[in-house]
mmCIF file with all atom_site columns, C-alpha atoms and ligand atoms in Angstrom:
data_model
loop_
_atom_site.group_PDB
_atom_site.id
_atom_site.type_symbol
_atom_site.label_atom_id
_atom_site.label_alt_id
_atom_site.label_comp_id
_atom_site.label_asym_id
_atom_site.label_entity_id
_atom_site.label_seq_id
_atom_site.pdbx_PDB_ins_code
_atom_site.Cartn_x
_atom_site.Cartn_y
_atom_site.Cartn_z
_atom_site.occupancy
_atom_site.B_iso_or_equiv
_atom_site.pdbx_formal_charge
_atom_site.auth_seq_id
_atom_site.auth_comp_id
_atom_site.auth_asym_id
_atom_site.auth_atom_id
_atom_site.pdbx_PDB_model_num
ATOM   1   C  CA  . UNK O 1 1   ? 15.913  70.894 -0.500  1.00 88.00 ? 1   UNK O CA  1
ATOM   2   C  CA  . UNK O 1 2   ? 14.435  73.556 1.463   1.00 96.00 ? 2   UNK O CA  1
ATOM   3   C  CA  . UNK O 1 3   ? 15.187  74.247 5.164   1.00 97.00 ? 3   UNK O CA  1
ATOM   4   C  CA  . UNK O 1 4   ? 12.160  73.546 7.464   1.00 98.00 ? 4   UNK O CA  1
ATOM   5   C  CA  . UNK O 1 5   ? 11.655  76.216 9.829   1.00 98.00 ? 5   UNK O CA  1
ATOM   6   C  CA  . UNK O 1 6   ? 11.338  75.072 13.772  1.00 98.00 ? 6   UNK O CA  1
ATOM   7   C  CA  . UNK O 1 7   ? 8.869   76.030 16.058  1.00 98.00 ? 7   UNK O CA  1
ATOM   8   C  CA  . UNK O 1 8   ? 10.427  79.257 17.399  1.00 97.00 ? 8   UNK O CA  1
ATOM   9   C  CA  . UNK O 1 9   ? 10.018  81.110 13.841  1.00 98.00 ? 9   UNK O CA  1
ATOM   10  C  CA  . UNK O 1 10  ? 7.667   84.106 13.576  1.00 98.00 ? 10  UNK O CA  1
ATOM   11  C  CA  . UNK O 1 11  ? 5.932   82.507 10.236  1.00 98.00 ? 11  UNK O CA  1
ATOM   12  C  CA  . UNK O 1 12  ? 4.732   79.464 11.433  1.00 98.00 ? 12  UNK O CA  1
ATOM   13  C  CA  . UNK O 1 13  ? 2.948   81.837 13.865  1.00 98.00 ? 13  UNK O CA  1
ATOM   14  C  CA  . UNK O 1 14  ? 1.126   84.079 11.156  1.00 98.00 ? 14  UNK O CA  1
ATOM   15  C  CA  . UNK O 1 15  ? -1.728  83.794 9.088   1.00 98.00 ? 15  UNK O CA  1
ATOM   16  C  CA  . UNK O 1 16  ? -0.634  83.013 5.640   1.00 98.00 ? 16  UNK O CA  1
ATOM   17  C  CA  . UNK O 1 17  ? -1.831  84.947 2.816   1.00 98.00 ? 17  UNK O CA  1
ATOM   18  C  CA  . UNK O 1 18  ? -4.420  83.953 -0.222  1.00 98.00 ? 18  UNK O CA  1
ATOM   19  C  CA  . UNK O 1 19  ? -2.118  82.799 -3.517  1.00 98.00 ? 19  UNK O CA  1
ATOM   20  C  CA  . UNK O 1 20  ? -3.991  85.205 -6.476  1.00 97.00 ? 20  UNK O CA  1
ATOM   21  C  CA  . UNK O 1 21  ? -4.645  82.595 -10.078 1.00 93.00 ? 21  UNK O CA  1
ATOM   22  C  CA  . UNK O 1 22  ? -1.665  84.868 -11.250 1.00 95.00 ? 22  UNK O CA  1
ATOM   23  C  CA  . UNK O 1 23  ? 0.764   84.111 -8.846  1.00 97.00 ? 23  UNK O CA  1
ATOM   24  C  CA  . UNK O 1 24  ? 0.115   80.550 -8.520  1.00 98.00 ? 24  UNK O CA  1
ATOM   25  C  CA  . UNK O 1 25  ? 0.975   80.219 -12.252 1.00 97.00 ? 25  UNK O CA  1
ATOM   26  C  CA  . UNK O 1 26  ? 4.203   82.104 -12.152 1.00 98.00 ? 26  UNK O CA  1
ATOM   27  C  CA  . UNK O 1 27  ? 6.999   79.864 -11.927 1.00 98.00 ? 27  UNK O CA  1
ATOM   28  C  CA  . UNK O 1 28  ? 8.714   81.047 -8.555  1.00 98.00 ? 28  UNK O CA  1
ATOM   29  C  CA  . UNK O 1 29  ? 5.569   79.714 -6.956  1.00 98.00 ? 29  UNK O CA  1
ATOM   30  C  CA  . UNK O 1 30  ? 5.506   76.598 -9.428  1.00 98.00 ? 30  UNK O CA  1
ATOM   31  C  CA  . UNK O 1 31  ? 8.953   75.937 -8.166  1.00 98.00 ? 31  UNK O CA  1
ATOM   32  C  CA  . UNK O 1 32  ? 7.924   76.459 -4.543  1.00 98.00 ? 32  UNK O CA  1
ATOM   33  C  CA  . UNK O 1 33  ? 6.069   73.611 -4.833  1.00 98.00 ? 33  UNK O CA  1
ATOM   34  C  CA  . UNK O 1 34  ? 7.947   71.017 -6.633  1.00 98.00 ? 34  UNK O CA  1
ATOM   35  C  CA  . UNK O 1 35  ? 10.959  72.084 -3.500  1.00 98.00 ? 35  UNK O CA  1
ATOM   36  C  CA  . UNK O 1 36  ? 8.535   71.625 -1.175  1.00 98.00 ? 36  UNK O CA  1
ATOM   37  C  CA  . UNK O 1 37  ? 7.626   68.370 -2.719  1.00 98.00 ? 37  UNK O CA  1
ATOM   38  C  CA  . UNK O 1 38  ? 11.281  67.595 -2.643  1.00 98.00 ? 38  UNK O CA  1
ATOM   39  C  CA  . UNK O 1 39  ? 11.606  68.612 0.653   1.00 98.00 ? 39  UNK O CA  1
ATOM   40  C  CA  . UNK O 1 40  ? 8.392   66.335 1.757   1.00 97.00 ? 40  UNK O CA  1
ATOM   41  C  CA  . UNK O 1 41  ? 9.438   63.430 0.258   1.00 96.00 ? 41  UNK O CA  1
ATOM   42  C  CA  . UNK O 1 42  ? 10.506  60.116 2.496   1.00 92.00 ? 42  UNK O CA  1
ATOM   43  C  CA  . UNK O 1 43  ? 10.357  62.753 5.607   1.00 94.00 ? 43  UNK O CA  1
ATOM   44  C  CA  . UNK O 1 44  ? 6.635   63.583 5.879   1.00 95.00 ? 44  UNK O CA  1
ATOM   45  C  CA  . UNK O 1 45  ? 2.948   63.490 4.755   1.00 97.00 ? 45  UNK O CA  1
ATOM   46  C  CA  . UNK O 1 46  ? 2.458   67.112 4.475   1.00 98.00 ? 46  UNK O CA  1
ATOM   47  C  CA  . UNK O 1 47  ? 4.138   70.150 4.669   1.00 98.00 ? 47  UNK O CA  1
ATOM   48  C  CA  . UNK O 1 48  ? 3.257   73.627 4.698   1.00 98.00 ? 48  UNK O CA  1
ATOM   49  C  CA  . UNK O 1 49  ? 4.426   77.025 2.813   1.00 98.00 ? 49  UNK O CA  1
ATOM   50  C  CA  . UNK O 1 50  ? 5.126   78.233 6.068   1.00 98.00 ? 50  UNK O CA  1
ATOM   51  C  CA  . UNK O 1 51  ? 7.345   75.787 7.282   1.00 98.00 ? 51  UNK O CA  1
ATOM   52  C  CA  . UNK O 1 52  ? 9.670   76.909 4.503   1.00 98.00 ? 52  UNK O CA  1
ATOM   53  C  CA  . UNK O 1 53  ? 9.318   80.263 5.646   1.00 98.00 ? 53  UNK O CA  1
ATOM   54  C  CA  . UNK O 1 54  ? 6.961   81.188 3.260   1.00 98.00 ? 54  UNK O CA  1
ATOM   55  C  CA  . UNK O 1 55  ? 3.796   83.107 3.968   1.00 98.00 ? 55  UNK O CA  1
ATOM   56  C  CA  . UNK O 1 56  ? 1.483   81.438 1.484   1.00 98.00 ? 56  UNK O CA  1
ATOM   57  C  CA  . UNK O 1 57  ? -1.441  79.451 1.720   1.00 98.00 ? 57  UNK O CA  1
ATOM   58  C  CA  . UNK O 1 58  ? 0.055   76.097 -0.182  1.00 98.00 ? 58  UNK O CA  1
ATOM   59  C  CA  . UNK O 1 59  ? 0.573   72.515 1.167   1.00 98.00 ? 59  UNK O CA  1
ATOM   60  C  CA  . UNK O 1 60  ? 2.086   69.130 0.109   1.00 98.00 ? 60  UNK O CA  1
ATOM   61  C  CA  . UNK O 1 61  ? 0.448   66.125 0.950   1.00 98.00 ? 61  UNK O CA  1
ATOM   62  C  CA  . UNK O 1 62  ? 1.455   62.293 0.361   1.00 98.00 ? 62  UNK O CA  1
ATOM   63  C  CA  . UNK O 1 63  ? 1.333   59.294 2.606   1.00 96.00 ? 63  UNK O CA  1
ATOM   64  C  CA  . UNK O 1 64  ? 2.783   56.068 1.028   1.00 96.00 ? 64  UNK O CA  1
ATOM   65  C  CA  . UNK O 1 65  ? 2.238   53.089 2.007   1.00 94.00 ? 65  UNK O CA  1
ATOM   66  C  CA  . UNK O 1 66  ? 5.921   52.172 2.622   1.00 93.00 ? 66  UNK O CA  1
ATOM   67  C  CA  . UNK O 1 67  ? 5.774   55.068 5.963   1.00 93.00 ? 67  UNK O CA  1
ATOM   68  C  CA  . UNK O 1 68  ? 3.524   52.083 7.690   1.00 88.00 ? 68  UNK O CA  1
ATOM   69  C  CA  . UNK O 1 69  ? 5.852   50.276 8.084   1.00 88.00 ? 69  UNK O CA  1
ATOM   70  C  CA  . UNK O 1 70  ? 7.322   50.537 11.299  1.00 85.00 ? 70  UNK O CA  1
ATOM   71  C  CA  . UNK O 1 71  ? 3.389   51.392 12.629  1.00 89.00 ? 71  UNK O CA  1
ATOM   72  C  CA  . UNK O 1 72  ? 1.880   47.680 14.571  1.00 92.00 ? 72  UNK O CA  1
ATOM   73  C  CA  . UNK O 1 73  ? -1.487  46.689 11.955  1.00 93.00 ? 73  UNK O CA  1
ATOM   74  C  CA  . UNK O 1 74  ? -3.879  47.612 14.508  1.00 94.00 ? 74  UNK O CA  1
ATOM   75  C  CA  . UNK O 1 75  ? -2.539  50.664 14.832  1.00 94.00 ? 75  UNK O CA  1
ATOM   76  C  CA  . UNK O 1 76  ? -3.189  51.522 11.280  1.00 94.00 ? 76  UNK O CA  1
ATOM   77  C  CA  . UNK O 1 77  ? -6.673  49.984 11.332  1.00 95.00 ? 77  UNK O CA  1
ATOM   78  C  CA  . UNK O 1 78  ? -8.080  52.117 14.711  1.00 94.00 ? 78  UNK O CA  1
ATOM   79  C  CA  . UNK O 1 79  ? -6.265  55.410 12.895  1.00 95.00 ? 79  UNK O CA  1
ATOM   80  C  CA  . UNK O 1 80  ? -7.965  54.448 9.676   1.00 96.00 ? 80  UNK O CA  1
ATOM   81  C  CA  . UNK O 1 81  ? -5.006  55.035 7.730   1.00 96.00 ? 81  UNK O CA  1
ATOM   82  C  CA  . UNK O 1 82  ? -4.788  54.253 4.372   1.00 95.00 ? 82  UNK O CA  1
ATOM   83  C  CA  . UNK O 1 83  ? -1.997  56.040 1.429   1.00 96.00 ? 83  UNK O CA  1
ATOM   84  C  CA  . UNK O 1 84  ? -2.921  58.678 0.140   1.00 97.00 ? 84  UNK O CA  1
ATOM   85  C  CA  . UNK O 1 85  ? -1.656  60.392 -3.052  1.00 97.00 ? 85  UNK O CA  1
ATOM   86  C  CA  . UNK O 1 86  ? 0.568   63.200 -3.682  1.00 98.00 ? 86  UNK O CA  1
ATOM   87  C  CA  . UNK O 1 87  ? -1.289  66.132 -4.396  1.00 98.00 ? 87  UNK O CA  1
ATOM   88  C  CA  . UNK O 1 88  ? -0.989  70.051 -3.544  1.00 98.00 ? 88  UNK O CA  1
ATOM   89  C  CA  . UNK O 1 89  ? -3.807  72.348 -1.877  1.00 98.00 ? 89  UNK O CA  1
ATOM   90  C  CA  . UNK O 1 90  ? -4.169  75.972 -2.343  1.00 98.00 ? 90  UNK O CA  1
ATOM   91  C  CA  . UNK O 1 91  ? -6.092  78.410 -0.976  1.00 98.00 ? 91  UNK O CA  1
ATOM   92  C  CA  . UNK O 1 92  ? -7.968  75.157 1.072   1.00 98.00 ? 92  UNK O CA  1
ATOM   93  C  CA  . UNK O 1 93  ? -10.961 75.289 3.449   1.00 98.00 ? 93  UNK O CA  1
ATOM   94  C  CA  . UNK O 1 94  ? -12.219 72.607 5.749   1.00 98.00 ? 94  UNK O CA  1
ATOM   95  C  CA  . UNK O 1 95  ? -15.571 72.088 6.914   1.00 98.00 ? 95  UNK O CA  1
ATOM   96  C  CA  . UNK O 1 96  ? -16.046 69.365 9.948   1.00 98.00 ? 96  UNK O CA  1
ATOM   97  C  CA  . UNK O 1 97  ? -18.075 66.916 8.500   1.00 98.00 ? 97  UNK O CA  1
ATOM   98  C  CA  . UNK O 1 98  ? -18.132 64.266 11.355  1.00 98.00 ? 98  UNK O CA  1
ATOM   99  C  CA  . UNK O 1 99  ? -17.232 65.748 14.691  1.00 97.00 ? 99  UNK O CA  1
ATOM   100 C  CA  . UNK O 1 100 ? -16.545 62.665 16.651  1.00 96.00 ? 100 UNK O CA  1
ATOM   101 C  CA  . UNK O 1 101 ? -12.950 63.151 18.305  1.00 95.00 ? 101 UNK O CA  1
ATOM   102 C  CA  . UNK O 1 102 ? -10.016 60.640 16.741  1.00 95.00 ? 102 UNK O CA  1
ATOM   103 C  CA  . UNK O 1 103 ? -6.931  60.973 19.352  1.00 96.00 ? 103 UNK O CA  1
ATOM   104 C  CA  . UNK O 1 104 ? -4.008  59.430 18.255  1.00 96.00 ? 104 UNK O CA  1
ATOM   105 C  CA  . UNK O 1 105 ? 0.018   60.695 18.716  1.00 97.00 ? 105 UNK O CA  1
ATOM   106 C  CA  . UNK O 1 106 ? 0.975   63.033 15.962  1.00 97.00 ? 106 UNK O CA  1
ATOM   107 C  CA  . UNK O 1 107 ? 3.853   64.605 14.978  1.00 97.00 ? 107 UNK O CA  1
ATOM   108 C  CA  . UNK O 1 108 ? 5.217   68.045 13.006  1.00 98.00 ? 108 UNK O CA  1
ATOM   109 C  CA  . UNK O 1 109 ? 8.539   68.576 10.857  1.00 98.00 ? 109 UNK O CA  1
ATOM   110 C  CA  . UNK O 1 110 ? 8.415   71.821 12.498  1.00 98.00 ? 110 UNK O CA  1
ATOM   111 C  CA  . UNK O 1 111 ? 8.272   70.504 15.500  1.00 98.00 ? 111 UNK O CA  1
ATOM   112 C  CA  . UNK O 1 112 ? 11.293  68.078 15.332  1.00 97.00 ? 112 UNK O CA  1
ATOM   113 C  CA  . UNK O 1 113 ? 11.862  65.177 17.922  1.00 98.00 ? 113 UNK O CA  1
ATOM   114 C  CA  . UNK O 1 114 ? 8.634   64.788 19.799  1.00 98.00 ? 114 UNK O CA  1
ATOM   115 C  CA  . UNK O 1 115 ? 5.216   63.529 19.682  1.00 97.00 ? 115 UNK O CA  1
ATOM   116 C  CA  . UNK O 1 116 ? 1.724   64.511 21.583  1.00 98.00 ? 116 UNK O CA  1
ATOM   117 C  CA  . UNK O 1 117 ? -1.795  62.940 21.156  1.00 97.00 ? 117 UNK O CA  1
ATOM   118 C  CA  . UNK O 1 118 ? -4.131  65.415 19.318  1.00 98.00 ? 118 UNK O CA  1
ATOM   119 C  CA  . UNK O 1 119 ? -7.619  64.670 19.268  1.00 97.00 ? 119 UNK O CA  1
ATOM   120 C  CA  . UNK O 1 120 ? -8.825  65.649 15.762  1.00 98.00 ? 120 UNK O CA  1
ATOM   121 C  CA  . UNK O 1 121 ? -12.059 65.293 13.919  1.00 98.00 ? 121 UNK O CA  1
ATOM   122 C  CA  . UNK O 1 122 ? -12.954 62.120 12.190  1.00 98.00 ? 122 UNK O CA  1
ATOM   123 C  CA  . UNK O 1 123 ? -14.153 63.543 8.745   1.00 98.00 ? 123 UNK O CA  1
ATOM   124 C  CA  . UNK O 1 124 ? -13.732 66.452 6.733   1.00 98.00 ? 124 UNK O CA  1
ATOM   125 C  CA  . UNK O 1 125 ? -14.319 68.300 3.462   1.00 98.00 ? 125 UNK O CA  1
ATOM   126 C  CA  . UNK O 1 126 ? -11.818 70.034 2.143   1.00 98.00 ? 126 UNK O CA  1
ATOM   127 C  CA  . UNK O 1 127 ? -12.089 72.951 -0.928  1.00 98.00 ? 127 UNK O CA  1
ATOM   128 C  CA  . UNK O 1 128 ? -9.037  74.025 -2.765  1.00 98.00 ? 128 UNK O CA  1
ATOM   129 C  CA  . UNK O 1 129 ? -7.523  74.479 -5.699  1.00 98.00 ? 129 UNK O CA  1
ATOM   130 C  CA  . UNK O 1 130 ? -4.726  72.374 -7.283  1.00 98.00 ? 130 UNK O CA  1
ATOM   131 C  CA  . UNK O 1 131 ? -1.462  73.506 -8.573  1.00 98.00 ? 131 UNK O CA  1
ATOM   132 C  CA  . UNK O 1 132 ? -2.866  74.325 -11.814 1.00 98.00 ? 132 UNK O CA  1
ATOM   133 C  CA  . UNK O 1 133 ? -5.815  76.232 -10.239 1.00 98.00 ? 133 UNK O CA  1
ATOM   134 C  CA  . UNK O 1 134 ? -8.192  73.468 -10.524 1.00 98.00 ? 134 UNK O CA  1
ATOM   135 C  CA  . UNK O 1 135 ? -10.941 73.157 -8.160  1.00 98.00 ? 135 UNK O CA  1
ATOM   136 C  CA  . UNK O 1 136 ? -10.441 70.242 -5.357  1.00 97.00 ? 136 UNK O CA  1
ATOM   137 C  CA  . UNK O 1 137 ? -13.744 69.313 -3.826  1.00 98.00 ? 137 UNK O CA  1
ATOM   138 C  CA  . UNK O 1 138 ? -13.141 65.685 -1.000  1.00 98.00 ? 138 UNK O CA  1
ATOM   139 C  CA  . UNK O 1 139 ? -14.119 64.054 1.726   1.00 98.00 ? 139 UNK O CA  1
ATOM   140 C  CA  . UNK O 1 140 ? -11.656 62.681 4.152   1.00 98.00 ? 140 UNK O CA  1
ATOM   141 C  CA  . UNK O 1 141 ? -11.928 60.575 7.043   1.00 98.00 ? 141 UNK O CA  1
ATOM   142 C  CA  . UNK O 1 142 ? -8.956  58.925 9.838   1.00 97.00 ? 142 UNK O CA  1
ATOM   143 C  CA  . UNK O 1 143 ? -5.738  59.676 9.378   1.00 97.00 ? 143 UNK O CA  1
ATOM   144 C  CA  . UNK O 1 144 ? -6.134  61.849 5.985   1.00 98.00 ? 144 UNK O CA  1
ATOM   145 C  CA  . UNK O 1 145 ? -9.057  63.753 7.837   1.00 98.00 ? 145 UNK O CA  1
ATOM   146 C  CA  . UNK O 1 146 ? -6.210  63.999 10.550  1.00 98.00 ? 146 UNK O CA  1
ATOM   147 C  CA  . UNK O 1 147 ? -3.167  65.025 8.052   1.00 98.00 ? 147 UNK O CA  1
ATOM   148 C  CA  . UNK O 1 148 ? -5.838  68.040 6.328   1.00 98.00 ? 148 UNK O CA  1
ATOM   149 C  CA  . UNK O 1 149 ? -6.246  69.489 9.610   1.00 98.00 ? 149 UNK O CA  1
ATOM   150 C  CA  . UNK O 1 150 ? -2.792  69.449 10.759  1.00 98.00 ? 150 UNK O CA  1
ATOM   151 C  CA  . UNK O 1 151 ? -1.642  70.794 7.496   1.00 98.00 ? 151 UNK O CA  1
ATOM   152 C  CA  . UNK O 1 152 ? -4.140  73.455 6.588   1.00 98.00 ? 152 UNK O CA  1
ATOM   153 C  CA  . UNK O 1 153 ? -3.354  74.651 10.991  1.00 98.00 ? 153 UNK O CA  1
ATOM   154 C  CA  . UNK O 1 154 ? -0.417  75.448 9.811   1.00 98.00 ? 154 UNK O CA  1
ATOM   155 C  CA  . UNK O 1 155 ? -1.559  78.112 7.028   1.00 98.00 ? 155 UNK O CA  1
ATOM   156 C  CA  . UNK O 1 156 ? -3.578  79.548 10.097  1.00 98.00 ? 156 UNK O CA  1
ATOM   157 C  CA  . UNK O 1 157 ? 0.000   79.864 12.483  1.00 98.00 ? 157 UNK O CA  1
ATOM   158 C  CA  . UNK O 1 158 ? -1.381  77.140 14.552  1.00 98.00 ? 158 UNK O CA  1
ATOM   159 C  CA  . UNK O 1 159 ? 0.908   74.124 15.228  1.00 98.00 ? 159 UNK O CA  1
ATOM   160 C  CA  . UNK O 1 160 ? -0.322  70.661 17.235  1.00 98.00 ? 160 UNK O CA  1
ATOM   161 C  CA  . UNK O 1 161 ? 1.169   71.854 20.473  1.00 98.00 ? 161 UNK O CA  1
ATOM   162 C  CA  . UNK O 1 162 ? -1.966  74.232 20.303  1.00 98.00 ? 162 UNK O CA  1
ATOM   163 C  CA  . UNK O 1 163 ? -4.452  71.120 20.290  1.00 98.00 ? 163 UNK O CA  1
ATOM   164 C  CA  . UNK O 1 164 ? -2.218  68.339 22.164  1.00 98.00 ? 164 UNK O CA  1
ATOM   165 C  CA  . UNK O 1 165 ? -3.339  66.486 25.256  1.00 96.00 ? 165 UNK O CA  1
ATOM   166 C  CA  . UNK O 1 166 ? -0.080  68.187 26.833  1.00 96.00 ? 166 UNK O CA  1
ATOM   167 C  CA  . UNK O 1 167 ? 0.644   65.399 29.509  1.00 95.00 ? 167 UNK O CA  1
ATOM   168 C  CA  . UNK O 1 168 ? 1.794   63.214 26.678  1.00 97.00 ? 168 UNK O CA  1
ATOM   169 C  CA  . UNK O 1 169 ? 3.847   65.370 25.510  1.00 98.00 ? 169 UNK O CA  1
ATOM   170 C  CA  . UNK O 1 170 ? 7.061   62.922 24.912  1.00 98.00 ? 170 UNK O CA  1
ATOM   171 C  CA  . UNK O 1 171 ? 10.067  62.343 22.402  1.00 98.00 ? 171 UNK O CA  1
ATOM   172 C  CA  . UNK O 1 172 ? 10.139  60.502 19.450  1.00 96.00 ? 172 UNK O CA  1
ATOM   173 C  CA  . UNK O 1 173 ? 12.494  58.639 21.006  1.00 97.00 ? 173 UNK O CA  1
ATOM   174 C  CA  . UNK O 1 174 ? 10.147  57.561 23.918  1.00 97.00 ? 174 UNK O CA  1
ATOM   175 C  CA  . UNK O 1 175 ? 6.783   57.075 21.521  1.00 96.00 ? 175 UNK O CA  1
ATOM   176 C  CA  . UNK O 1 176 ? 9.069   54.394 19.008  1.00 94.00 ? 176 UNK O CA  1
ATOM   177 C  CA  . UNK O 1 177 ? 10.680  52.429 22.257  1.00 95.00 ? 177 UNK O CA  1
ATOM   178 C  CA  . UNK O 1 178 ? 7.650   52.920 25.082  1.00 94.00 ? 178 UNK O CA  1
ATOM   179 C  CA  . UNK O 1 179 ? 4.420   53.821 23.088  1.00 95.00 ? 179 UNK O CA  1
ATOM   180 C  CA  . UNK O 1 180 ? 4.360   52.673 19.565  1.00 93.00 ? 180 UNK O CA  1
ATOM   181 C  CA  . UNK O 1 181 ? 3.474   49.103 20.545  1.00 93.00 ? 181 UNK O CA  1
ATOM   182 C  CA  . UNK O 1 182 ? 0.854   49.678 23.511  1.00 94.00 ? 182 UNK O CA  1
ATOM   183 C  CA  . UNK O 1 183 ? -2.600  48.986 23.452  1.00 93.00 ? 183 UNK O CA  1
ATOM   184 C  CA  . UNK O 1 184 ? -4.445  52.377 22.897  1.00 92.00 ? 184 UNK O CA  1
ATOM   185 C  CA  . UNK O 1 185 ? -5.868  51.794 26.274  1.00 92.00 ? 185 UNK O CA  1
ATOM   186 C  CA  . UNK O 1 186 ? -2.961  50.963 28.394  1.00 94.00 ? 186 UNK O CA  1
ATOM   187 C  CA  . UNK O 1 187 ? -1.032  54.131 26.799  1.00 94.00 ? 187 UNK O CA  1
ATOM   188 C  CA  . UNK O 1 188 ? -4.084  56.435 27.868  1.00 94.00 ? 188 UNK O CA  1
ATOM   189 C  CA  . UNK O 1 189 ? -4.196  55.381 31.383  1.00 95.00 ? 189 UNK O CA  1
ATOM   190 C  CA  . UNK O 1 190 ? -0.399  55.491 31.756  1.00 96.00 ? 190 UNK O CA  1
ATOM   191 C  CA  . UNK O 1 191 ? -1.118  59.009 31.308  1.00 95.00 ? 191 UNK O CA  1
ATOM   192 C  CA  . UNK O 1 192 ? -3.631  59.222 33.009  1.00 94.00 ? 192 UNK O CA  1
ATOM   193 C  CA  . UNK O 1 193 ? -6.937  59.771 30.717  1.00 94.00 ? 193 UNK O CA  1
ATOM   194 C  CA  . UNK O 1 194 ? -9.704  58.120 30.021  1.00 90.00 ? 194 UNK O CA  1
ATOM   195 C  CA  . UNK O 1 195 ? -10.468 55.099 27.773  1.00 87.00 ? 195 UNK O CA  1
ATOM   196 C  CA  . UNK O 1 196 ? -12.105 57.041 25.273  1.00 81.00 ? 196 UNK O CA  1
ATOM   197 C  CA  . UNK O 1 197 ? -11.126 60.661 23.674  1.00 82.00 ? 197 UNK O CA  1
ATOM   198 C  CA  . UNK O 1 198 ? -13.591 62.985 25.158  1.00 64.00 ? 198 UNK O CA  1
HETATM 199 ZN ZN1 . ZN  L 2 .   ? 3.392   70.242 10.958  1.00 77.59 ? 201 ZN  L ZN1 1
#
């Protein structure tokens, strides 16, 4: 298991660098990856190079099904979250492909013990290459759309507390007992925005 840098540390603030074919074959980086996966695994849906204090533009991504399961149904259903395989991205670029702001609370290992709503874009395409230096070519939408950007941030130095709604800024803590359960609604006026992500 790696050690997951907190906000505070200088690489989660830098730009991290291109992997070249050669070095994403060698087996340091090959090893990177599977710790990272380790690392990941029952405690996230993505992690970045970075946050194990590596300057390298890799990520981890997997959301299983089981990591629902504390999360109401309607919850799941307005953030149009559905599991997604683990798989790696290197080297990735996004492109918006649907615009239209998703705000929903979000969360970052790096981050550790609190929660913010960031609005995020509803689709995406993402290029990359796979661990084997395969070309990735997707679309994404909801809550993968929303894990993409989050992740590939991070290989830019930018964490969520760039792109929150900073007055609901709160605790884990306070999101599982206070804000988990509330209508989308009722949690947006109780601090104080509108209905609708704007
Ligand atoms: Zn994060």
């Amino acid at each position: 298991m790696l050690t997951i840098d907190q906000v505070g540390t200088v690489v989660l603030r830098r730009p991290a660098e291109t992997v070249p074919a050669e070095q994403l074959s060698s087996p340091e980086v090959q090893r990177l990856i599977d710790d990272m996966i380790d690392t990941m695994s029952g405690v996230g849906v993505g992690l970045a190079a970075p946050q194990v204090g590596v300057p390298l533009r890799i990520a981890v991504i997997e959301d299983r099904k089981e990591y629902q399961r504390h999360s109401p149904k309607w919850l799941a259903e307005a953030q149009q979250r559905r599991p997604v395989d683990l798989h790696v991205v290197v080297n990735p670029v996004l492109s918006v492909t649907d615009p239209t702001p998703m705000e929903f609370f979000e969360g970052c290992l790096s981050v550790e013990g609190y929660r913010a709503m960031v609005p995020r874009a509803s689709g995406v395409h993402l290029s990359a290459l796979d661990r084997n230096g395969r070309p990735i070519e997707l679309d994404a939408s909801g809550w993968y759309a929303r894990i993409l950007q989050h992740e590939i941030d991070h290989l830019g130095g930018v964490l969520y507390v760039d792109r929150m709604v900073s007055r609901t800024f709160i605790t884990t803590e306070s999101y599982a007992d206070a804000w988990l359960d509330e209508p989308l609604d009722a949690t947006r006026a109780a601090f104080g925005l509108s209905p609708n992500p704007s």
